[in-house]
Amino acid sequence: MNESLYVPLLDLACGAFLLAGVLVLWRRDLSAIVWLFAVQGLSLAAVIVLLGLHQGHVELVVVGVGIGALRAGLLPYLMRRALVASGESRETQPLVNVATSLLVAAVLAMLAYAIAQPLVRLAPTPATQAVPVALTVLLVGFFVLVTRRRALSQVVGFLLMDNAITATAFLTTSGVPLVVELGVSLDVLLAVLVLQVLTTRMRAAFGGTDLDELRELHD
């Protein structure tokens, strides 16, 4: 793939990756949050496939397709099943409101840009210049993890962080060993399967999956 086509397509994929992560902060509908995670998984797969096509690495393209199937297909499917089992549809009372969350996302983006500059200056390629995007999603995922109250929302925050770490690895090193990526992906898949079982049991036992309410029951 020539440079004139590779750069705009990579920018487009990275832009979709970032936008999907930020929009998770805007939406309270849990099904929409799962859909945004699927879009981000597809964007991550596109980034990896573009890197593979640009470098002429067939293995990297295959890994990208596999990651897309897992993170844009299987994981969202399992999360939708967990959502149906929980009987809940909205994130009712996040610890931080939507407007403040979006302002925090802007601050996190500036912080990620500042942190990534030394790395970008070491190797100013189109791939490394997209590292601030991955770091922004990492920080946004952590923010979602600590400010949302529903179990599914917090799992999505964890998965956003995992997507961001994967993106950073591929953007900075042109990929990780296949066995490592498979191991991480299987761990993530196991976590989502456990989520599906737990949400079903939590719904049956306590009538909901609001973690703050469950802590109050414990107290």
PDB file of N, CA, C and O in Angstrom, residues 1 6 41-70 166 170 174-178 181-182:
ATOM      1  N   MET A   1       0.852  -1.194   0.000  1.00  0.00           N
ATOM      2  CA  MET A   1       0.000   0.000   0.000  1.00  0.00           C
ATOM      3  C   MET A   1       0.883   1.237   0.000  1.00  0.00           C
ATOM      4  O   MET A   1       1.797   1.350   0.839  1.00  0.00           O
ATOM      5  N   TYR A   6      -2.190   5.061   2.505  1.00  0.00           N
ATOM      6  CA  TYR A   6      -2.026   4.496   3.836  1.00  0.00           C
ATOM      7  C   TYR A   6      -2.279   5.533   4.932  1.00  0.00           C
ATOM      8  O   TYR A   6      -3.010   5.270   5.898  1.00  0.00           O
ATOM      9  N   GLY A  41     -13.776  -1.950  18.229  1.00  0.00           N
ATOM     10  CA  GLY A  41     -13.076  -3.185  17.875  1.00  0.00           C
ATOM     11  C   GLY A  41     -12.835  -3.285  16.381  1.00  0.00           C
ATOM     12  O   GLY A  41     -11.753  -3.714  15.936  1.00  0.00           O
ATOM     13  N   LEU A  42     -13.819  -2.857  15.587  1.00  0.00           N
ATOM     14  CA  LEU A  42     -13.658  -2.856  14.137  1.00  0.00           C
ATOM     15  C   LEU A  42     -12.592  -1.858  13.707  1.00  0.00           C
ATOM     16  O   LEU A  42     -11.784  -2.135  12.810  1.00  0.00           O
ATOM     17  N   SER A  43     -12.554  -0.700  14.361  1.00  0.00           N
ATOM     18  CA  SER A  43     -11.535   0.302  14.054  1.00  0.00           C
ATOM     19  C   SER A  43     -10.138  -0.197  14.408  1.00  0.00           C
ATOM     20  O   SER A  43      -9.177   0.025  13.659  1.00  0.00           O
ATOM     21  N   LEU A  44     -10.015  -0.884  15.548  1.00  0.00           N
ATOM     22  CA  LEU A  44      -8.730  -1.461  15.939  1.00  0.00           C
ATOM     23  C   LEU A  44      -8.260  -2.483  14.912  1.00  0.00           C
ATOM     24  O   LEU A  44      -7.082  -2.496  14.521  1.00  0.00           O
ATOM     25  N   ALA A  45      -9.182  -3.322  14.462  1.00  0.00           N
ATOM     26  CA  ALA A  45      -8.833  -4.305  13.435  1.00  0.00           C
ATOM     27  C   ALA A  45      -8.368  -3.614  12.158  1.00  0.00           C
ATOM     28  O   ALA A  45      -7.406  -4.053  11.508  1.00  0.00           O
ATOM     29  N   ALA A  46      -9.040  -2.515  11.785  1.00  0.00           N
ATOM     30  CA  ALA A  46      -8.656  -1.779  10.579  1.00  0.00           C
ATOM     31  C   ALA A  46      -7.250  -1.208  10.708  1.00  0.00           C
ATOM     32  O   ALA A  46      -6.469  -1.232   9.745  1.00  0.00           O
ATOM     33  N   VAL A  47      -6.922  -0.693  11.891  1.00  0.00           N
ATOM     34  CA  VAL A  47      -5.564  -0.153  12.113  1.00  0.00           C
ATOM     35  C   VAL A  47      -4.514  -1.241  11.906  1.00  0.00           C
ATOM     36  O   VAL A  47      -3.508  -1.036  11.214  1.00  0.00           O
ATOM     37  N   ILE A  48      -4.757  -2.412  12.475  1.00  0.00           N
ATOM     38  CA  ILE A  48      -3.785  -3.508  12.375  1.00  0.00           C
ATOM     39  C   ILE A  48      -3.670  -4.007  10.942  1.00  0.00           C
ATOM     40  O   ILE A  48      -2.565  -4.254  10.436  1.00  0.00           O
ATOM     41  N   VAL A  49      -4.798  -4.141  10.255  1.00  0.00           N
ATOM     42  CA  VAL A  49      -4.772  -4.587   8.862  1.00  0.00           C
ATOM     43  C   VAL A  49      -4.030  -3.579   7.980  1.00  0.00           C
ATOM     44  O   VAL A  49      -3.238  -3.972   7.108  1.00  0.00           O
ATOM     45  N   LEU A  50      -4.258  -2.297   8.209  1.00  0.00           N
ATOM     46  CA  LEU A  50      -3.558  -1.267   7.428  1.00  0.00           C
ATOM     47  C   LEU A  50      -2.053  -1.321   7.662  1.00  0.00           C
ATOM     48  O   LEU A  50      -1.261  -1.181   6.721  1.00  0.00           O
ATOM     49  N   LEU A  51      -1.651  -1.530   8.925  1.00  0.00           N
ATOM     50  CA  LEU A  51      -0.221  -1.679   9.216  1.00  0.00           C
ATOM     51  C   LEU A  51       0.357  -2.880   8.474  1.00  0.00           C
ATOM     52  O   LEU A  51       1.451  -2.806   7.912  1.00  0.00           O
ATOM     53  N   GLY A  52      -0.384  -3.988   8.469  1.00  0.00           N
ATOM     54  CA  GLY A  52       0.088  -5.182   7.785  1.00  0.00           C
ATOM     55  C   GLY A  52       0.190  -4.986   6.284  1.00  0.00           C
ATOM     56  O   GLY A  52       1.166  -5.419   5.658  1.00  0.00           O
ATOM     57  N   LEU A  53      -0.804  -4.337   5.677  1.00  0.00           N
ATOM     58  CA  LEU A  53      -0.766  -4.090   4.233  1.00  0.00           C
ATOM     59  C   LEU A  53       0.368  -3.142   3.864  1.00  0.00           C
ATOM     60  O   LEU A  53       1.041  -3.326   2.842  1.00  0.00           O
ATOM     61  N   HIS A  54       0.581  -2.132   4.695  1.00  0.00           N
ATOM     62  CA  HIS A  54       1.644  -1.159   4.404  1.00  0.00           C
ATOM     63  C   HIS A  54       3.024  -1.793   4.488  1.00  0.00           C
ATOM     64  O   HIS A  54       3.919  -1.475   3.702  1.00  0.00           O
ATOM     65  N   GLN A  55       3.196  -2.697   5.456  1.00  0.00           N
ATOM     66  CA  GLN A  55       4.502  -3.330   5.661  1.00  0.00           C
ATOM     67  C   GLN A  55       4.655  -4.616   4.874  1.00  0.00           C
ATOM     68  O   GLN A  55       5.730  -5.202   4.847  1.00  0.00           O
ATOM     69  N   GLY A  56       3.574  -5.072   4.258  1.00  0.00           N
ATOM     70  CA  GLY A  56       3.641  -6.319   3.492  1.00  0.00           C
ATOM     71  C   GLY A  56       3.719  -7.556   4.356  1.00  0.00           C
ATOM     72  O   GLY A  56       4.263  -8.578   3.926  1.00  0.00           O
ATOM     73  N   HIS A  57       3.168  -7.505   5.570  1.00  0.00           N
ATOM     74  CA  HIS A  57       3.188  -8.637   6.493  1.00  0.00           C
ATOM     75  C   HIS A  57       1.823  -9.321   6.490  1.00  0.00           C
ATOM     76  O   HIS A  57       0.853  -8.803   7.066  1.00  0.00           O
ATOM     77  N   VAL A  58       1.736 -10.478   5.862  1.00  0.00           N
ATOM     78  CA  VAL A  58       0.467 -11.204   5.790  1.00  0.00           C
ATOM     79  C   VAL A  58       0.019 -11.632   7.181  1.00  0.00           C
ATOM     80  O   VAL A  58      -1.179 -11.618   7.502  1.00  0.00           O
ATOM     81  N   GLU A  59       0.976 -12.011   8.045  1.00  0.00           N
ATOM     82  CA  GLU A  59       0.632 -12.468   9.388  1.00  0.00           C
ATOM     83  C   GLU A  59      -0.083 -11.364  10.167  1.00  0.00           C
ATOM     84  O   GLU A  59      -1.028 -11.634  10.913  1.00  0.00           O
ATOM     85  N   LEU A  60       0.361 -10.134   9.974  1.00  0.00           N
ATOM     86  CA  LEU A  60      -0.243  -9.009  10.676  1.00  0.00           C
ATOM     87  C   LEU A  60      -1.681  -8.786  10.200  1.00  0.00           C
ATOM     88  O   LEU A  60      -2.564  -8.464  11.000  1.00  0.00           O
ATOM     89  N   VAL A  61      -1.905  -8.969   8.920  1.00  0.00           N
ATOM     90  CA  VAL A  61      -3.262  -8.844   8.377  1.00  0.00           C
ATOM     91  C   VAL A  61      -4.169  -9.921   8.980  1.00  0.00           C
ATOM     92  O   VAL A  61      -5.316  -9.638   9.363  1.00  0.00           O
ATOM     93  N   VAL A  62      -3.656 -11.145   9.081  1.00  0.00           N
ATOM     94  CA  VAL A  62      -4.444 -12.240   9.656  1.00  0.00           C
ATOM     95  C   VAL A  62      -4.772 -11.961  11.113  1.00  0.00           C
ATOM     96  O   VAL A  62      -5.911 -12.178  11.567  1.00  0.00           O
ATOM     97  N   VAL A  63      -3.800 -11.460  11.862  1.00  0.00           N
ATOM     98  CA  VAL A  63      -4.039 -11.113  13.266  1.00  0.00           C
ATOM     99  C   VAL A  63      -5.104 -10.023  13.364  1.00  0.00           C
ATOM    100  O   VAL A  63      -6.005 -10.084  14.220  1.00  0.00           O
ATOM    101  N   GLY A  64      -5.035  -9.027  12.475  1.00  0.00           N
ATOM    102  CA  GLY A  64      -6.032  -7.961  12.479  1.00  0.00           C
ATOM    103  C   GLY A  64      -7.429  -8.479  12.226  1.00  0.00           C
ATOM    104  O   GLY A  64      -8.392  -8.073  12.895  1.00  0.00           O
ATOM    105  N   VAL A  65      -7.568  -9.388  11.280  1.00  0.00           N
ATOM    106  CA  VAL A  65      -8.879  -9.975  10.990  1.00  0.00           C
ATOM    107  C   VAL A  65      -9.384 -10.768  12.198  1.00  0.00           C
ATOM    108  O   VAL A  65     -10.562 -10.692  12.566  1.00  0.00           O
ATOM    109  N   GLY A  66      -8.487 -11.511  12.843  1.00  0.00           N
ATOM    110  CA  GLY A  66      -8.879 -12.279  14.030  1.00  0.00           C
ATOM    111  C   GLY A  66      -9.309 -11.379  15.173  1.00  0.00           C
ATOM    112  O   GLY A  66     -10.309 -11.659  15.859  1.00  0.00           O
ATOM    113  N   ILE A  67      -8.576 -10.290  15.389  1.00  0.00           N
ATOM    114  CA  ILE A  67      -8.945  -9.349  16.444  1.00  0.00           C
ATOM    115  C   ILE A  67     -10.294  -8.704  16.140  1.00  0.00           C
ATOM    116  O   ILE A  67     -11.124  -8.509  17.033  1.00  0.00           O
ATOM    117  N   GLY A  68     -10.533  -8.399  14.864  1.00  0.00           N
ATOM    118  CA  GLY A  68     -11.823  -7.832  14.490  1.00  0.00           C
ATOM    119  C   GLY A  68     -12.969  -8.794  14.763  1.00  0.00           C
ATOM    120  O   GLY A  68     -14.026  -8.397  15.269  1.00  0.00           O
ATOM    121  N   ALA A  69     -12.765 -10.073  14.440  1.00  0.00           N
ATOM    122  CA  ALA A  69     -13.813 -11.072  14.682  1.00  0.00           C
ATOM    123  C   ALA A  69     -14.118 -11.207  16.170  1.00  0.00           C
ATOM    124  O   ALA A  69     -15.280 -11.376  16.571  1.00  0.00           O
ATOM    125  N   LEU A  70     -13.071 -11.122  17.004  1.00  0.00           N
ATOM    126  CA  LEU A  70     -13.262 -11.279  18.439  1.00  0.00           C
ATOM    127  C   LEU A  70     -13.859 -10.027  19.071  1.00  0.00           C
ATOM    128  O   LEU A  70     -14.868 -10.098  19.778  1.00  0.00           O
ATOM    129  N   THR A 166      -3.566  -2.721  23.242  1.00  0.00           N
ATOM    130  CA  THR A 166      -3.296  -3.457  22.001  1.00  0.00           C
ATOM    131  C   THR A 166      -2.913  -2.502  20.880  1.00  0.00           C
ATOM    132  O   THR A 166      -1.953  -2.743  20.135  1.00  0.00           O
ATOM    133  N   PHE A 170       0.762  -2.283  18.734  1.00  0.00           N
ATOM    134  CA  PHE A 170       0.899  -2.405  17.276  1.00  0.00           C
ATOM    135  C   PHE A 170       1.437  -1.130  16.642  1.00  0.00           C
ATOM    136  O   PHE A 170       2.214  -1.186  15.690  1.00  0.00           O
ATOM    137  N   SER A 174       4.925  -2.349  15.579  1.00  0.00           N
ATOM    138  CA  SER A 174       4.445  -3.033  14.371  1.00  0.00           C
ATOM    139  C   SER A 174       3.941  -4.436  14.662  1.00  0.00           C
ATOM    140  O   SER A 174       4.038  -5.335  13.840  1.00  0.00           O
ATOM    141  N   GLY A 175       3.429  -4.612  15.892  1.00  0.00           N
ATOM    142  CA  GLY A 175       2.815  -5.892  16.214  1.00  0.00           C
ATOM    143  C   GLY A 175       3.458  -6.579  17.396  1.00  0.00           C
ATOM    144  O   GLY A 175       4.552  -6.233  17.820  1.00  0.00           O
ATOM    145  N   VAL A 176       2.733  -7.533  17.958  1.00  0.00           N
ATOM    146  CA  VAL A 176       3.236  -8.364  19.051  1.00  0.00           C
ATOM    147  C   VAL A 176       3.178  -9.807  18.586  1.00  0.00           C
ATOM    148  O   VAL A 176       2.464 -10.136  17.642  1.00  0.00           O
ATOM    149  N   PRO A 177       3.930 -10.699  19.207  1.00  0.00           N
ATOM    150  CA  PRO A 177       3.873 -12.108  18.809  1.00  0.00           C
ATOM    151  C   PRO A 177       2.453 -12.648  18.847  1.00  0.00           C
ATOM    152  O   PRO A 177       1.665 -12.323  19.735  1.00  0.00           O
ATOM    153  N   LEU A 178       2.105 -13.467  17.877  1.00  0.00           N
ATOM    154  CA  LEU A 178       0.740 -13.997  17.757  1.00  0.00           C
ATOM    155  C   LEU A 178       0.320 -14.738  19.012  1.00  0.00           C
ATOM    156  O   LEU A 178      -0.811 -14.612  19.471  1.00  0.00           O
ATOM    157  N   GLU A 181      -0.792 -12.259  21.673  1.00  0.00           N
ATOM    158  CA  GLU A 181      -2.098 -11.673  21.377  1.00  0.00           C
ATOM    159  C   GLU A 181      -3.219 -12.679  21.595  1.00  0.00           C
ATOM    160  O   GLU A 181      -4.288 -12.347  22.116  1.00  0.00           O
ATOM    161  N   LEU A 182      -2.997 -13.929  21.223  1.00  0.00           N
ATOM    162  CA  LEU A 182      -4.002 -14.958  21.444  1.00  0.00           C
ATOM    163  C   LEU A 182      -4.245 -15.176  22.938  1.00  0.00           C
ATOM    164  O   LEU A 182      -5.386 -15.340  23.374  1.00  0.00           O
TER     165      LEU A 182
END
